Amino acid sequence: MTVFELKERLSLTPVSLPDPEREVTGGYTGDLLSFVMGSAQSGDAWVTIMSNVNVIAVATLTDVSCVLLAGGVALDEGVAERAVAQGINVLSSPLSAFELCSKVAEQLS
Amino acid sequence: MSAPLTYRYDIDGENFTSAGEASVKVKKALRQLGFSQDVIRRVSIAMYEGEINMVIHANGGFAEVSVYPDRIVIVLDDKGPGIPNVDLAMQAGYSTAPEQIRSLGFGAGMGLPNMKANTDEMTIETEIGVGTKITMTVKVGT
């Protein structure tokens, strides 16, 4: 399943979508960036409520397929531009992190 | 023995916005050099954690990444306060990061443990009031 397909199926709002055809191969959730760095795998959809610029660095380094902002969180000012520049997909959802994770897991199973 | 390919970066201690930029540059360079995903990932994680540590605790510093045929060596050098108890700092979950840093998603106490876990060798030279130098080596599989 691609990031674009995930967006369609879960009615996600694109914040930055430079690479919609990127394949989603798994999922990870967490807000403490060192845990994410240590545990998220390449291709994961990363569900988080963190919205600062460091999210983009962590997404770049872990090579996740997309960042999914839960709970209707919006990125801090200027961060969406950086995401586009770094080629990082970011989408948002009003669902809680728990609900969003369960829906992503449903799609992946 | 050929001289290593070396990348040098100044880490800006004031700036959380640019924190991670050196790691992202290293990642891109290693990708262009054709290293495996696993090696790139391990170097990137170790370097990022080190870079963040220098921003949080040491007001920045200096990073040098040397690429040899069989290994990648990362040296992180700062003029920060030093680490009073390295064993304690190496414990997963132990953190001295201030509250406002935690609100940014850092300060989980996983930085040094992540660096150790992702590298084959890691040495910490630290002196109170003088600074800290961390040397990490990631071996490249043949």
CSV table of N, CA, C and O in Angstrom, one decimal, chain B residues 2-9 26 29-30 33 62-68 71-75:
chain,number,residue,atom,x,y,z
B,2,SER,N,45.0,4.0,2.2
B,2,SER,CA,44.7,5.3,1.7
B,2,SER,C,44.1,6.2,2.8
B,2,SER,O,43.6,5.7,3.8
B,3,ALA,N,44.2,7.5,2.6
B,3,ALA,CA,43.6,8.4,3.6
B,3,ALA,C,42.1,8.3,3.6
B,3,ALA,O,41.5,8.1,2.5
B,4,PRO,N,41.5,8.4,4.8
B,4,PRO,CA,40.0,8.3,4.8
B,4,PRO,C,39.4,9.5,4.2
B,4,PRO,O,40.0,10.6,4.1
B,5,LEU,N,38.2,9.3,3.7
B,5,LEU,CA,37.3,10.4,3.3
B,5,LEU,C,36.7,11.1,4.5
B,5,LEU,O,36.1,10.4,5.3
B,6,THR,N,37.0,12.3,4.8
B,6,THR,CA,36.6,12.9,6.0
B,6,THR,C,35.6,14.1,5.9
B,6,THR,O,35.8,14.9,5.0
B,7,TYR,N,34.5,14.0,6.7
B,7,TYR,CA,33.6,15.1,6.7
B,7,TYR,C,33.6,15.8,8.0
B,7,TYR,O,33.6,15.1,9.1
B,8,ARG,N,33.6,17.2,8.0
B,8,ARG,CA,33.6,17.9,9.3
B,8,ARG,C,32.4,18.8,9.4
B,8,ARG,O,32.1,19.5,8.4
B,9,TYR,N,31.9,18.9,10.6
B,9,TYR,CA,30.7,19.7,10.8
B,9,TYR,C,30.9,20.5,12.2
B,9,TYR,O,31.3,19.9,13.2
B,26,VAL,N,25.4,13.6,6.5
B,26,VAL,CA,26.2,12.4,6.5
B,26,VAL,C,25.4,11.2,5.9
B,26,VAL,O,26.0,10.5,5.1
B,29,ALA,N,25.6,11.6,2.2
B,29,ALA,CA,26.9,11.3,1.7
B,29,ALA,C,27.2,9.8,1.7
B,29,ALA,O,27.7,9.3,0.7
B,30,LEU,N,26.7,9.1,2.7
B,30,LEU,CA,27.0,7.6,2.8
B,30,LEU,C,26.1,6.9,1.8
B,30,LEU,O,26.6,5.9,1.2
B,33,LEU,N,27.8,7.2,-1.4
B,33,LEU,CA,29.0,6.3,-1.5
B,33,LEU,C,28.6,4.8,-1.6
B,33,LEU,O,29.5,4.0,-1.8
B,62,PHE,N,31.8,19.9,17.7
B,62,PHE,CA,32.5,19.7,16.5
B,62,PHE,C,32.3,18.2,16.2
B,62,PHE,O,32.5,17.3,17.1
B,63,ALA,N,31.9,17.8,14.9
B,63,ALA,CA,31.8,16.4,14.6
B,63,ALA,C,32.7,16.1,13.4
B,63,ALA,O,32.8,17.0,12.5
B,64,GLU,N,33.3,15.0,13.4
B,64,GLU,CA,34.1,14.5,12.3
B,64,GLU,C,33.8,13.1,11.9
B,64,GLU,O,33.8,12.2,12.8
B,65,VAL,N,33.4,12.9,10.7
B,65,VAL,CA,33.1,11.5,10.2
B,65,VAL,C,34.1,11.1,9.2
B,65,VAL,O,34.3,11.7,8.2
B,66,SER,N,34.9,10.0,9.5
B,66,SER,CA,35.9,9.5,8.6
B,66,SER,C,35.5,8.2,8.0
B,66,SER,O,35.1,7.2,8.7
B,67,VAL,N,35.5,8.1,6.7
B,67,VAL,CA,35.1,6.9,6.0
B,67,VAL,C,36.3,6.1,5.5
B,67,VAL,O,37.1,6.6,4.7
B,68,TYR,N,36.5,4.9,6.1
B,68,TYR,CA,37.6,4.0,5.7
B,68,TYR,C,36.9,2.8,4.9
B,68,TYR,O,35.7,2.7,5.0
B,71,ARG,N,35.4,0.6,7.8
B,71,ARG,CA,34.8,1.1,8.9
B,71,ARG,C,34.5,2.6,8.8
B,71,ARG,O,35.1,3.3,8.0
B,72,ILE,N,33.5,3.1,9.5
B,72,ILE,CA,33.2,4.5,9.6
B,72,ILE,C,33.4,5.0,11.0
B,72,ILE,O,32.9,4.3,12.0
B,73,VAL,N,34.2,6.0,11.2
B,73,VAL,CA,34.6,6.5,12.6
B,73,VAL,C,34.0,7.9,12.7
B,73,VAL,O,34.2,8.8,11.9
B,74,ILE,N,33.2,8.0,13.8
B,74,ILE,CA,32.5,9.3,14.1
B,74,ILE,C,33.2,9.8,15.4
B,74,ILE,O,33.2,9.1,16.4
B,75,VAL,N,33.7,11.0,15.3
B,75,VAL,CA,34.2,11.7,16.5
B,75,VAL,C,33.4,12.9,16.8
B,75,VAL,O,33.2,13.8,16.0
